[in-house]
PDB file of C-alpha atoms (C1' of nucleotides) in Angstrom:
ATOM      1  CA  MET G   1     106.509  91.236 100.352  1.00  0.00           C
ATOM      2  CA  PRO G   2     105.209  88.580 102.142  1.00  0.00           C
ATOM      3  CA  GLU G   3     101.657  89.969 102.517  1.00  0.00           C
ATOM      4  CA  LEU G   4      99.094  88.769 105.030  1.00  0.00           C
ATOM      5  CA  PRO G   5      98.699  85.074 103.869  1.00  0.00           C
ATOM      6  CA  GLU G   6     102.575  84.645 103.782  1.00  0.00           C
ATOM      7  CA  ALA G   7     102.923  86.310 107.168  1.00  0.00           C
ATOM      8  CA  GLU G   8     100.104  83.906 108.506  1.00  0.00           C
ATOM      9  CA  THR G   9     101.821  80.897 107.127  1.00  0.00           C
ATOM     10  CA  ILE G  10     105.127  81.793 108.724  1.00  0.00           C
ATOM     11  CA  VAL G  11     103.427  82.277 111.883  1.00  0.00           C
ATOM     12  CA  ARG G  12     101.742  78.891 111.945  1.00  0.00           C
ATOM     13  CA  GLY G  13     104.902  77.232 111.080  1.00  0.00           C
ATOM     14  CA  LEU G  14     106.896  79.238 113.800  1.00  0.00           C
ATOM     15  CA  ARG G  15     104.286  78.786 116.620  1.00  0.00           C
ATOM     16  CA  PRO G  16     104.861  75.058 117.671  1.00  0.00           C
ATOM     17  CA  ARG G  17     108.622  75.587 117.386  1.00  0.00           C
ATOM     18  CA  LEU G  18     109.193  78.927 119.276  1.00  0.00           C
ATOM     19  CA  THR G  19     106.407  78.963 121.837  1.00  0.00           C
ATOM     20  CA  GLU G  20     108.180  78.713 125.457  1.00  0.00           C
ATOM     21  CA  ARG G  21     111.532  78.882 123.961  1.00  0.00           C
ATOM     22  CA  ARG G  22     114.110  81.134 125.474  1.00  0.00           C
ATOM     23  CA  VAL G  23     116.283  83.466 123.451  1.00  0.00           C
ATOM     24  CA  SER G  24     119.545  82.431 124.758  1.00  0.00           C
ATOM     25  CA  ASP G  25     121.598  84.679 122.422  1.00  0.00           C
ATOM     26  CA  VAL G  26     121.269  87.190 119.495  1.00  0.00           C
ATOM     27  CA  GLU G  27     123.679  87.598 116.703  1.00  0.00           C
ATOM     28  CA  ILE G  28     123.423  90.747 114.395  1.00  0.00           C
ATOM     29  CA  LEU G  29     124.999  90.291 110.951  1.00  0.00           C
ATOM     30  CA  HIS G  30     123.418  93.244 109.326  1.00  0.00           C
ATOM     31  CA  ALA G  31     122.494  96.002 111.776  1.00  0.00           C
ATOM     32  CA  ASP G  32     120.510  98.014 109.035  1.00  0.00           C
ATOM     33  CA  VAL G  33     117.579  95.686 109.381  1.00  0.00           C
ATOM     34  CA  LEU G  34     117.073  96.888 113.013  1.00  0.00           C
ATOM     35  CA  ARG G  35     114.957  99.873 113.590  1.00  0.00           C
ATOM     36  CA  GLY G  36     116.502 101.598 116.755  1.00  0.00           C
ATOM     37  CA  GLU G  37     119.706 100.981 118.524  1.00  0.00           C
ATOM     38  CA  GLU G  38     121.506  97.683 118.189  1.00  0.00           C
ATOM     39  CA  GLU G  39     122.474  97.645 121.651  1.00  0.00           C
ATOM     40  CA  ALA G  40     119.028  98.256 123.017  1.00  0.00           C
ATOM     41  CA  PHE G  41     117.709  95.603 120.718  1.00  0.00           C
ATOM     42  CA  VAL G  42     120.082  92.931 121.800  1.00  0.00           C
ATOM     43  CA  THR G  43     119.922  93.564 125.551  1.00  0.00           C
ATOM     44  CA  GLY G  44     116.025  93.982 125.134  1.00  0.00           C
ATOM     45  CA  VAL G  45     115.606  90.552 123.568  1.00  0.00           C
ATOM     46  CA  ARG G  46     118.316  88.286 125.091  1.00  0.00           C
ATOM     47  CA  GLY G  47     117.194  86.197 127.963  1.00  0.00           C
ATOM     48  CA  ARG G  48     113.382  86.458 127.445  1.00  0.00           C
ATOM     49  CA  ARG G  49     110.937  83.636 126.690  1.00  0.00           C
ATOM     50  CA  ILE G  50     108.726  83.772 123.642  1.00  0.00           C
ATOM     51  CA  GLU G  51     105.279  83.447 125.115  1.00  0.00           C
ATOM     52  CA  GLU G  52     103.116  83.937 121.920  1.00  0.00           C
ATOM     53  CA  VAL G  53     103.598  83.949 118.179  1.00  0.00           C
ATOM     54  CA  GLY G  54     101.225  86.148 116.415  1.00  0.00           C
ATOM     55  CA  ARG G  55     100.571  88.334 113.384  1.00  0.00           C
ATOM     56  CA  ARG G  56      99.254  91.922 112.718  1.00  0.00           C
ATOM     57  CA  GLY G  57      98.755  92.754 109.052  1.00  0.00           C
ATOM     58  CA  LYS G  58     101.927  91.736 107.462  1.00  0.00           C
ATOM     59  CA  ASN G  59     104.013  91.823 110.642  1.00  0.00           C
ATOM     60  CA  VAL G  60     105.047  88.745 112.680  1.00  0.00           C
ATOM     61  CA  VAL G  61     104.684  89.640 116.243  1.00  0.00           C
ATOM     62  CA  LEU G  62     106.493  87.624 119.033  1.00  0.00           C
ATOM     63  CA  LEU G  63     105.263  88.334 122.549  1.00  0.00           C
ATOM     64  CA  LEU G  64     108.158  88.094 124.794  1.00  0.00           C
ATOM     65  CA  SER G  65     108.280  87.733 128.604  1.00  0.00           C
ATOM     66  CA  GLY G  66     107.936  91.124 130.451  1.00  0.00           C
ATOM     67  CA  ASP G  67     105.123  92.227 127.859  1.00  0.00           C
ATOM     68  CA  ARG G  68     107.701  93.194 125.265  1.00  0.00           C
ATOM     69  CA  ARG G  69     107.163  92.543 121.640  1.00  0.00           C
ATOM     70  CA  LEU G  70     109.455  91.766 118.859  1.00  0.00           C
ATOM     71  CA  VAL G  71     107.726  93.038 115.699  1.00  0.00           C
ATOM     72  CA  ILE G  72     109.160  91.749 112.420  1.00  0.00           C
ATOM     73  CA  ASN G  73     108.306  93.440 109.094  1.00  0.00           C
ATOM     74  CA  LEU G  74     109.488  91.193 106.354  1.00  0.00           C
ATOM     75  CA  GLY G  75     109.829  93.669 103.584  1.00  0.00           C
ATOM     76  CA  MET G  76     110.104  92.296 100.118  1.00  0.00           C
ATOM     77  CA  THR G  77     112.413  89.373 100.673  1.00  0.00           C
ATOM     78  CA  GLY G  78     112.488  88.809 104.392  1.00  0.00           C
ATOM     79  CA  ARG G  79     112.284  85.191 105.693  1.00  0.00           C
ATOM     80  CA  LEU G  80     112.107  83.676 109.109  1.00  0.00           C
ATOM     81  CA  LEU G  81     113.486  80.223 109.115  1.00  0.00           C
ATOM     82  CA  VAL G  82     113.879  77.880 111.978  1.00  0.00           C
ATOM     83  CA  ALA G  83     116.776  75.337 111.982  1.00  0.00           C
ATOM     84  CA  ASP G  84     118.847  73.065 114.176  1.00  0.00           C
ATOM     85  CA  ARG G  85     122.071  74.455 112.885  1.00  0.00           C
ATOM     86  CA  THR G  86     123.213  77.931 112.150  1.00  0.00           C
ATOM     87  CA  ASP G  87     123.223  77.426 108.244  1.00  0.00           C
ATOM     88  CA  THR G  88     120.502  75.962 106.061  1.00  0.00           C
ATOM     89  CA  PRO G  89     120.259  75.739 102.396  1.00  0.00           C
ATOM     90  CA  GLU G  90     117.434  78.295 102.487  1.00  0.00           C
ATOM     91  CA  SER G  91     119.302  80.816 104.513  1.00  0.00           C
ATOM     92  CA  THR G  92     121.241  82.599 101.928  1.00  0.00           C
ATOM     93  CA  HIS G  93     121.312  86.230 103.369  1.00  0.00           C
ATOM     94  CA  PRO G  94     121.285  85.898 107.080  1.00  0.00           C
ATOM     95  CA  ALA G  95     120.845  89.216 108.860  1.00  0.00           C
ATOM     96  CA  VAL G  96     120.127  88.216 112.473  1.00  0.00           C
ATOM     97  CA  ARG G  97     120.279  84.898 114.135  1.00  0.00           C
ATOM     98  CA  PHE G  98     118.646  84.119 117.426  1.00  0.00           C
ATOM     99  CA  LEU G  99     119.862  81.105 119.434  1.00  0.00           C
ATOM    100  CA  LEU G 100     116.962  79.417 121.113  1.00  0.00           C
ATOM    101  CA  ASP G 101     117.451  77.266 124.386  1.00  0.00           C
ATOM    102  CA  ASP G 102     121.020  76.723 123.070  1.00  0.00           C
ATOM    103  CA  ALA G 103     119.449  74.233 120.908  1.00  0.00           C
ATOM    104  CA  CYS G 104     118.149  75.709 117.596  1.00  0.00           C
ATOM    105  CA  HIS G 105     118.165  78.833 115.582  1.00  0.00           C
ATOM    106  CA  LEU G 106     115.692  81.325 114.305  1.00  0.00           C
ATOM    107  CA  VAL G 107     117.134  83.003 111.263  1.00  0.00           C
ATOM    108  CA  PHE G 108     115.962  86.337 109.912  1.00  0.00           C
ATOM    109  CA  ASP G 109     117.210  86.146 106.242  1.00  0.00           C
ATOM    110  CA  ASP G 110     116.728  89.100 103.831  1.00  0.00           C
ATOM    111  CA  VAL G 111     118.277  89.502 100.399  1.00  0.00           C
ATOM    112  CA  ARG G 112     117.334  93.117 100.064  1.00  0.00           C
ATOM    113  CA  ARG G 113     117.252  94.087 103.697  1.00  0.00           C
ATOM    114  CA  PHE G 114     113.946  95.937 103.406  1.00  0.00           C
ATOM    115  CA  GLY G 115     112.593  94.206 106.374  1.00  0.00           C
ATOM    116  CA  ALA G 116     112.670  95.639 109.962  1.00  0.00           C
ATOM    117  CA  LEU G 117     112.980  94.206 113.264  1.00  0.00           C
ATOM    118  CA  GLU G 118     111.824  96.183 116.312  1.00  0.00           C
ATOM    119  CA  TRP G 119     111.701  95.588 119.945  1.00  0.00           C
ATOM    120  CA  LEU G 120     108.756  97.486 121.546  1.00  0.00           C
ATOM    121  CA  ASP G 121     107.438  98.175 124.997  1.00  0.00           C
ATOM    122  CA  PRO G 122     103.731  98.306 125.669  1.00  0.00           C
ATOM    123  CA  PRO G 123     103.147 102.008 124.711  1.00  0.00           C
ATOM    124  CA  ALA G 124     105.248 101.777 121.615  1.00  0.00           C
ATOM    125  CA  TRP G 125     103.204  98.492 120.604  1.00  0.00           C
ATOM    126  CA  ARG G 126      99.882 100.293 121.274  1.00  0.00           C
ATOM    127  CA  GLU G 127     100.875 103.141 119.013  1.00  0.00           C
ATOM    128  CA  ARG G 128     102.025 100.782 116.301  1.00  0.00           C
ATOM    129  CA  ASP G 129      98.841  98.573 116.526  1.00  0.00           C
ATOM    130  CA  ARG G 130      96.641 101.713 116.420  1.00  0.00           C
ATOM    131  CA  ALA G 131      98.274 102.845 113.237  1.00  0.00           C
ATOM    132  CA  LEU G 132      97.321  99.823 111.373  1.00  0.00           C
ATOM    133  CA  GLY G 133      93.805  99.346 110.080  1.00  0.00           C
ATOM    134  CA  VAL G 134      91.297  96.475 110.465  1.00  0.00           C
ATOM    135  CA  GLU G 135      92.305  92.984 109.978  1.00  0.00           C
ATOM    136  CA  PRO G 136      90.527  91.799 106.848  1.00  0.00           C
ATOM    137  CA  LEU G 137      89.830  88.324 108.036  1.00  0.00           C
ATOM    138  CA  SER G 138      88.395  89.259 111.434  1.00  0.00           C
ATOM    139  CA  GLY G 139      84.771  89.780 112.278  1.00  0.00           C
ATOM    140  CA  ARG G 140      85.309  93.492 112.480  1.00  0.00           C
ATOM    141  CA  PHE G 141      85.682  93.731 108.720  1.00  0.00           C
ATOM    142  CA  THR G 142      82.257  93.843 107.279  1.00  0.00           C
ATOM    143  CA  ALA G 143      80.935  94.836 103.821  1.00  0.00           C
ATOM    144  CA  LYS G 144      79.174  97.744 105.465  1.00  0.00           C
ATOM    145  CA  GLY G 145      82.162  99.029 107.161  1.00  0.00           C
ATOM    146  CA  LEU G 146      84.196  98.790 103.917  1.00  0.00           C
ATOM    147  CA  ARG G 147      81.611 100.772 102.044  1.00  0.00           C
ATOM    148  CA  ALA G 148      81.661 103.464 104.600  1.00  0.00           C
ATOM    149  CA  MET G 149      85.530 103.697 104.493  1.00  0.00           C
ATOM    150  CA  LEU G 150      85.527 103.664 100.692  1.00  0.00           C
ATOM    151  CA  GLU G 151      83.081 106.435 100.546  1.00  0.00           C
ATOM    152  CA  ARG G 152      85.657 108.780 102.363  1.00  0.00           C
ATOM    153  CA  SER G 153      88.358 108.571  99.600  1.00  0.00           C
ATOM    154  CA  ARG G 154      88.928 109.518  96.020  1.00  0.00           C
ATOM    155  CA  SER G 155      92.035 107.348  96.039  1.00  0.00           C
ATOM    156  CA  PRO G 156      92.281 104.600  93.261  1.00  0.00           C
ATOM    157  CA  LEU G 157      91.156 101.274  94.524  1.00  0.00           C
ATOM    158  CA  ARG G 158      94.411  99.542  94.251  1.00  0.00           C
ATOM    159  CA  SER G 159      96.255 102.379  96.032  1.00  0.00           C
ATOM    160  CA  TRP G 160      93.450 102.413  98.726  1.00  0.00           C
ATOM    161  CA  LEU G 161      93.807  98.800  99.391  1.00  0.00           C
ATOM    162  CA  LEU G 162      97.571  99.016  99.947  1.00  0.00           C
ATOM    163  CA  ASP G 163      97.475 101.426 102.501  1.00  0.00           C
ATOM    164  CA  GLN G 164      97.957  99.770 105.784  1.00  0.00           C
ATOM    165  CA  ARG G 165      96.293 102.351 107.927  1.00  0.00           C
ATOM    166  CA  ARG G 166      92.912 101.341 106.267  1.00  0.00           C
ATOM    167  CA  LEU G 167      93.208  97.532 105.844  1.00  0.00           C
ATOM    168  CA  ALA G 168      96.171  95.617 107.427  1.00  0.00           C
ATOM    169  CA  GLY G 169      97.769  93.101 105.446  1.00  0.00           C
ATOM    170  CA  VAL G 170      96.849  93.513 101.683  1.00  0.00           C
ATOM    171  CA  GLY G 171      99.751  93.996  99.311  1.00  0.00           C
ATOM    172  CA  ASN G 172     100.011  94.175  95.538  1.00  0.00           C
ATOM    173  CA  ILE G 173      99.288  90.593  94.637  1.00  0.00           C
ATOM    174  CA  TYR G 174      96.256  90.218  96.696  1.00  0.00           C
ATOM    175  CA  ALA G 175      94.858  93.730  95.847  1.00  0.00           C
ATOM    176  CA  VAL G 176      95.255  92.955  92.166  1.00  0.00           C
ATOM    177  CA  GLU G 177      93.453  89.572  92.790  1.00  0.00           C
ATOM    178  CA  ALA G 178      90.749  90.887  94.901  1.00  0.00           C
ATOM    179  CA  LEU G 179      89.912  93.617  92.343  1.00  0.00           C
ATOM    180  CA  TRP G 180      89.855  90.905  89.501  1.00  0.00           C
ATOM    181  CA  GLY G 181      87.567  88.959  91.712  1.00  0.00           C
ATOM    182  CA  ALA G 182      85.193  91.897  92.383  1.00  0.00           C
ATOM    183  CA  ARG G 183      85.281  92.975  88.856  1.00  0.00           C
ATOM    184  CA  LEU G 184      86.567  96.359  89.809  1.00  0.00           C
ATOM    185  CA  HIS G 185      89.131  98.417  87.848  1.00  0.00           C
ATOM    186  CA  PRO G 186      92.222  99.123  89.974  1.00  0.00           C
ATOM    187  CA  ARG G 187      91.909 102.995  89.131  1.00  0.00           C
ATOM    188  CA  LEU G 188      88.469 103.222  90.157  1.00  0.00           C
ATOM    189  CA  PRO G 189      88.011 105.963  92.706  1.00  0.00           C
ATOM    190  CA  ALA G 190      87.256 104.478  96.087  1.00  0.00           C
ATOM    191  CA  ARG G 191      84.237 106.489  96.554  1.00  0.00           C
ATOM    192  CA  SER G 192      82.558 105.641  93.189  1.00  0.00           C
ATOM    193  CA  VAL G 193      82.285 101.935  94.327  1.00  0.00           C
ATOM    194  CA  ASP G 194      78.634 101.240  94.817  1.00  0.00           C
ATOM    195  CA  GLU G 195      77.004  99.025  97.481  1.00  0.00           C
ATOM    196  CA  ALA G 196      77.016  95.889  95.320  1.00  0.00           C
ATOM    197  CA  GLY G 197      80.645  96.638  94.355  1.00  0.00           C
ATOM    198  CA  ALA G 198      81.814  96.988  97.954  1.00  0.00           C
ATOM    199  CA  ARG G 199      79.977  93.692  98.845  1.00  0.00           C
ATOM    200  CA  ARG G 200      82.052  92.048  96.123  1.00  0.00           C
ATOM    201  CA  LEU G 201      85.096  93.584  97.007  1.00  0.00           C
ATOM    202  CA  HIS G 202      84.598  92.480 100.553  1.00  0.00           C
ATOM    203  CA  ARG G 203      83.931  88.894  99.645  1.00  0.00           C
ATOM    204  CA  ALA G 204      86.770  88.788  97.146  1.00  0.00           C
ATOM    205  CA  LEU G 205      89.325  90.027  99.562  1.00  0.00           C
ATOM    206  CA  ARG G 206      88.401  87.442 102.272  1.00  0.00           C
ATOM    207  CA  SER G 207      87.976  84.708  99.775  1.00  0.00           C
ATOM    208  CA  VAL G 208      91.392  85.373  98.130  1.00  0.00           C
ATOM    209  CA  LEU G 209      93.284  85.917 101.564  1.00  0.00           C
ATOM    210  CA  ARG G 210      91.621  82.531 102.849  1.00  0.00           C
ATOM    211  CA  ARG G 211      92.468  80.572  99.816  1.00  0.00           C
ATOM    212  CA  ALA G 212      96.059  81.907  99.765  1.00  0.00           C
ATOM    213  CA  ILE G 213      96.620  80.903 103.366  1.00  0.00           C
ATOM    214  CA  GLU G 214      95.280  77.328 102.541  1.00  0.00           C
ATOM    215  CA  ALA G 215      97.827  77.133  99.749  1.00  0.00           C
ATOM    216  CA  GLY G 216     100.653  78.299 102.121  1.00  0.00           C
ATOM    217  CA  GLY G 217     100.955  81.760 100.419  1.00  0.00           C
ATOM    218  CA  THR G 218     102.389  82.714  96.955  1.00  0.00           C
ATOM    219  CA  THR G 219     106.000  82.272  96.117  1.00  0.00           C
ATOM    220  CA  ILE G 220     107.156  84.525  93.241  1.00  0.00           C
ATOM    221  CA  ARG G 221     110.789  84.070  93.909  1.00  0.00           C
ATOM    222  CA  ASP G 222     112.006  84.624  97.464  1.00  0.00           C
ATOM    223  CA  TYR G 223     109.206  83.870  99.879  1.00  0.00           C
ATOM    224  CA  ARG G 224     109.407  80.652 102.040  1.00  0.00           C
ATOM    225  CA  SER G 225     107.568  79.397 105.058  1.00  0.00           C
ATOM    226  CA  ALA G 226     109.234  78.778 108.373  1.00  0.00           C
ATOM    227  CA  ASP G 227     110.369  75.541 107.362  1.00  0.00           C
ATOM    228  CA  GLY G 228     111.604  76.749 103.817  1.00  0.00           C
ATOM    229  CA  ALA G 229     108.630  75.572 101.867  1.00  0.00           C
ATOM    230  CA  ARG G 230     107.312  77.442  98.709  1.00  0.00           C
ATOM    231  CA  GLY G 231     103.743  78.920  98.614  1.00  0.00           C
ATOM    232  CA  GLU G 232     101.581  77.159  96.115  1.00  0.00           C
ATOM    233  CA  PHE G 233      98.967  80.040  95.690  1.00  0.00           C
ATOM    234  CA  VAL G 234     101.018  81.189  92.473  1.00  0.00           C
ATOM    235  CA  VAL G 235      99.138  78.605  90.417  1.00  0.00           C
ATOM    236  CA  GLU G 236      95.841  80.095  91.339  1.00  0.00           C
ATOM    237  CA  LEU G 237      96.554  83.752  90.574  1.00  0.00           C
ATOM    238  CA  GLU G 238      93.970  84.943  88.077  1.00  0.00           C
ATOM    239  CA  ALA G 239      95.582  88.403  87.276  1.00  0.00           C
ATOM    240  CA  TYR G 240      98.817  89.313  88.846  1.00  0.00           C
ATOM    241  CA  GLY G 241     101.648  88.459  86.579  1.00  0.00           C
ATOM    242  CA  ARG G 242      99.442  87.325  83.876  1.00  0.00           C
ATOM    243  CA  ALA G 243      99.764  90.093  81.382  1.00  0.00           C
ATOM    244  CA  GLY G 244      99.064  88.853  77.741  1.00  0.00           C
ATOM    245  CA  GLU G 245      97.349  85.558  79.047  1.00  0.00           C
ATOM    246  CA  PRO G 246      93.770  84.955  78.796  1.00  0.00           C
ATOM    247  CA  CYS G 247      91.381  85.996  81.592  1.00  0.00           C
ATOM    248  CA  ARG G 248      90.027  82.759  82.941  1.00  0.00           C
ATOM    249  CA  ARG G 249      86.406  84.205  83.144  1.00  0.00           C
ATOM    250  CA  CYS G 250      86.065  85.703  79.545  1.00  0.00           C
ATOM    251  CA  GLY G 251      89.202  84.963  77.517  1.00  0.00           C
ATOM    252  CA  THR G 252      90.326  88.680  77.001  1.00  0.00           C
ATOM    253  CA  GLU G 253      94.002  89.174  77.341  1.00  0.00           C
ATOM    254  CA  ILE G 254      95.039  90.393  80.957  1.00  0.00           C
ATOM    255  CA  GLU G 255      96.715  93.882  80.778  1.00  0.00           C
ATOM    256  CA  ARG G 256      99.374  95.312  82.905  1.00  0.00           C
ATOM    257  CA  LEU G 257      99.420  99.053  83.984  1.00  0.00           C
ATOM    258  CA  VAL G 258     101.575 101.001  86.054  1.00  0.00           C
ATOM    259  CA  PHE G 259     100.717 103.636  88.572  1.00  0.00           C
ATOM    260  CA  SER G 260     102.184 104.738  91.866  1.00  0.00           C
ATOM    261  CA  ASN G 261     105.304 103.028  90.525  1.00  0.00           C
ATOM    262  CA  ARG G 262     103.787  99.630  90.810  1.00  0.00           C
ATOM    263  CA  SER G 263     102.488  97.179  88.405  1.00  0.00           C
ATOM    264  CA  ALA G 264      98.667  96.416  88.370  1.00  0.00           C
ATOM    265  CA  PHE G 265      97.003  93.633  86.213  1.00  0.00           C
ATOM    266  CA  LEU G 266      93.301  93.587  85.098  1.00  0.00           C
ATOM    267  CA  CYS G 267      90.919  92.100  82.555  1.00  0.00           C
ATOM    268  CA  PRO G 268      89.861  95.114  80.465  1.00  0.00           C
ATOM    269  CA  ARG G 269      86.549  93.466  79.837  1.00  0.00           C
ATOM    270  CA  CYS G 270      85.713  92.221  83.333  1.00  0.00           C
ATOM    271  CA  GLN G 271      86.956  95.328  85.072  1.00  0.00           C
ATOM    272  CA  PRO G 272      85.999  98.209  82.915  1.00  0.00           C
ATOM    273  CA  ALA G 273      87.927 101.457  83.133  1.00  0.00           C
ATOM    274  CA  PRO G 274      86.411 104.306  85.064  1.00  0.00           C
ATOM    275  CA  THR G 275      84.742 106.776  82.830  1.00  0.00           C
ATOM    276  CA  GLY G 276      85.920 110.595  82.647  1.00  0.00           C
TER     277      GLY G 276
ATOM    278  C1'  DA M   1      94.206 114.531 100.098  1.00  0.00           C
ATOM    279  C1'  DG M   2      96.472 112.183  96.569  1.00  0.00           C
ATOM    280  C1'  DT M   3     100.302 111.307  93.122  1.00  0.00           C
ATOM    281  C1'  DG M   4     104.782 110.786  91.316  1.00  0.00           C
ATOM    282  C1'  DT M   5     109.297 110.184  92.542  1.00  0.00           C
ATOM    283  C1'  DA M   6     113.292 108.804  95.038  1.00  0.00           C
ATOM    284  C1'  DT M   7     115.265 105.886  98.584  1.00  0.00           C
ATOM    285  C1'  DC M   8     116.764 101.741 101.020  1.00  0.00           C
ATOM    286  C1'  DC M   9     119.412  96.778  98.600  1.00  0.00           C
ATOM    287  C1'  DT M  10     120.335  92.714  95.888  1.00  0.00           C
ATOM    288  C1'  DG M  11     119.517  89.586  92.092  1.00  0.00           C
ATOM    289  C1'  DC M  12     117.690  87.948  88.026  1.00  0.00           C
ATOM    290  C1'  DA M  13     115.864  87.891  83.161  1.00  0.00           C
ATOM    291  C1'  DG M  14     116.147  89.716  78.732  1.00  0.00           C
ATOM    292  C1'  DG M  15     118.243  92.525  75.058  1.00  0.00           C
ATOM    293  C1'  DC M  16     122.296  93.253  72.444  1.00  0.00           C
TER     294       DC M  16
ATOM    295  C1'  DT Q   1     130.631  85.961  78.102  1.00  0.00           C
ATOM    296  C1'  DG Q   2     129.681  90.601  79.503  1.00  0.00           C
ATOM    297  C1'  DC Q   3     127.092  94.882  79.981  1.00  0.00           C
ATOM    298  C1'  DC Q   4     122.972  97.434  80.342  1.00  0.00           C
ATOM    299  C1'  DT Q   5     118.136  98.099  81.650  1.00  0.00           C
ATOM    300  C1'  DG Q   6     113.970  97.023  84.002  1.00  0.00           C
ATOM    301  C1'  DC Q   7     111.699  94.688  87.339  1.00  0.00           C
ATOM    302  C1'  DA Q   8     110.470  92.667  91.929  1.00  0.00           C
ATOM    303  C1'  DG Q   9     105.895  90.688  97.370  1.00  0.00           C
ATOM    304  C1'  DG Q  10     107.199  97.137 101.094  1.00  0.00           C
ATOM    305  C1'  DA Q  11     107.549 101.481 103.617  1.00  0.00           C
ATOM    306  C1'  DT Q  12     108.450 105.945 103.898  1.00  0.00           C
ATOM    307  C1'  DA Q  13     109.697 110.851 102.958  1.00  0.00           C
ATOM    308  C1'  DC Q  14     109.513 114.599  99.785  1.00  0.00           C
ATOM    309  C1'  DA Q  15     107.636 118.120  96.442  1.00  0.00           C
ATOM    310  C1'  DC Q  16     103.749 119.426  94.054  1.00  0.00           C
TER     311       DC Q  16
END
DNA sequence: AGTGTATCCTGCAGGC
DNA sequence: TGCCTGCAGGATACAC
């Protein structure tokens, strides 16, 4: 999906355009992207004002009047596009359209419809928020804290990083990139990372996420920001999608390996395989 | 606790 | 040109 940097880029684009706007109407084109009842969703959202536009992990969170939240998980191919008219060149698979102040549209567009839109009251939001791990760019995420969390798990590092209950917002691209940056093998068991390794991983995670936000995220194929722009971080990827190409640190060919049904990429020299 | 597998769904690239 | 397979940024449920 859109991972943390892509969600953050979308949020920054949406914020000035959505804040203080009223949702005057909602049009559901594909009800399967709604979690929960369509009726409840429409009546819950319609007529409310958008007070804040935020992010939690990979989720875009719109705070609506009456302390309700519209939580949007973009899945693999979800987009949130703002447009004056109903249709834009970027909106190829509209699933939900929000009419704002009878003036412009917020379109949730999703080719594969793995995305999910949910309308939450305060208790449901608290529960959702609690289920997600620490924000990796917040001050609460420290190298020490990371080390302590890693010590409690035998899970391979790449799987460990993808679990949203531990860190919120890291997906396959940035997990792979951070592990390359920290010189740690994706299959290395979390608890065998030493203190220096944990410090490198902490630093690499924050660095790659920050740099990706600066570049407006990574567009492989479908991802677009709120105004339809592509994410330019793709040219800065060191490992993800580079199988067979030389490692930019040592020149060794980047390898692809598959586990947990997903591709990982690594430099076999910089990121030595765990022994045993 | 962790892993592999399947599922949701569509599109695209590559091989033949 | 068409058909087939594999692959894709995610989340979740299941069996083992």
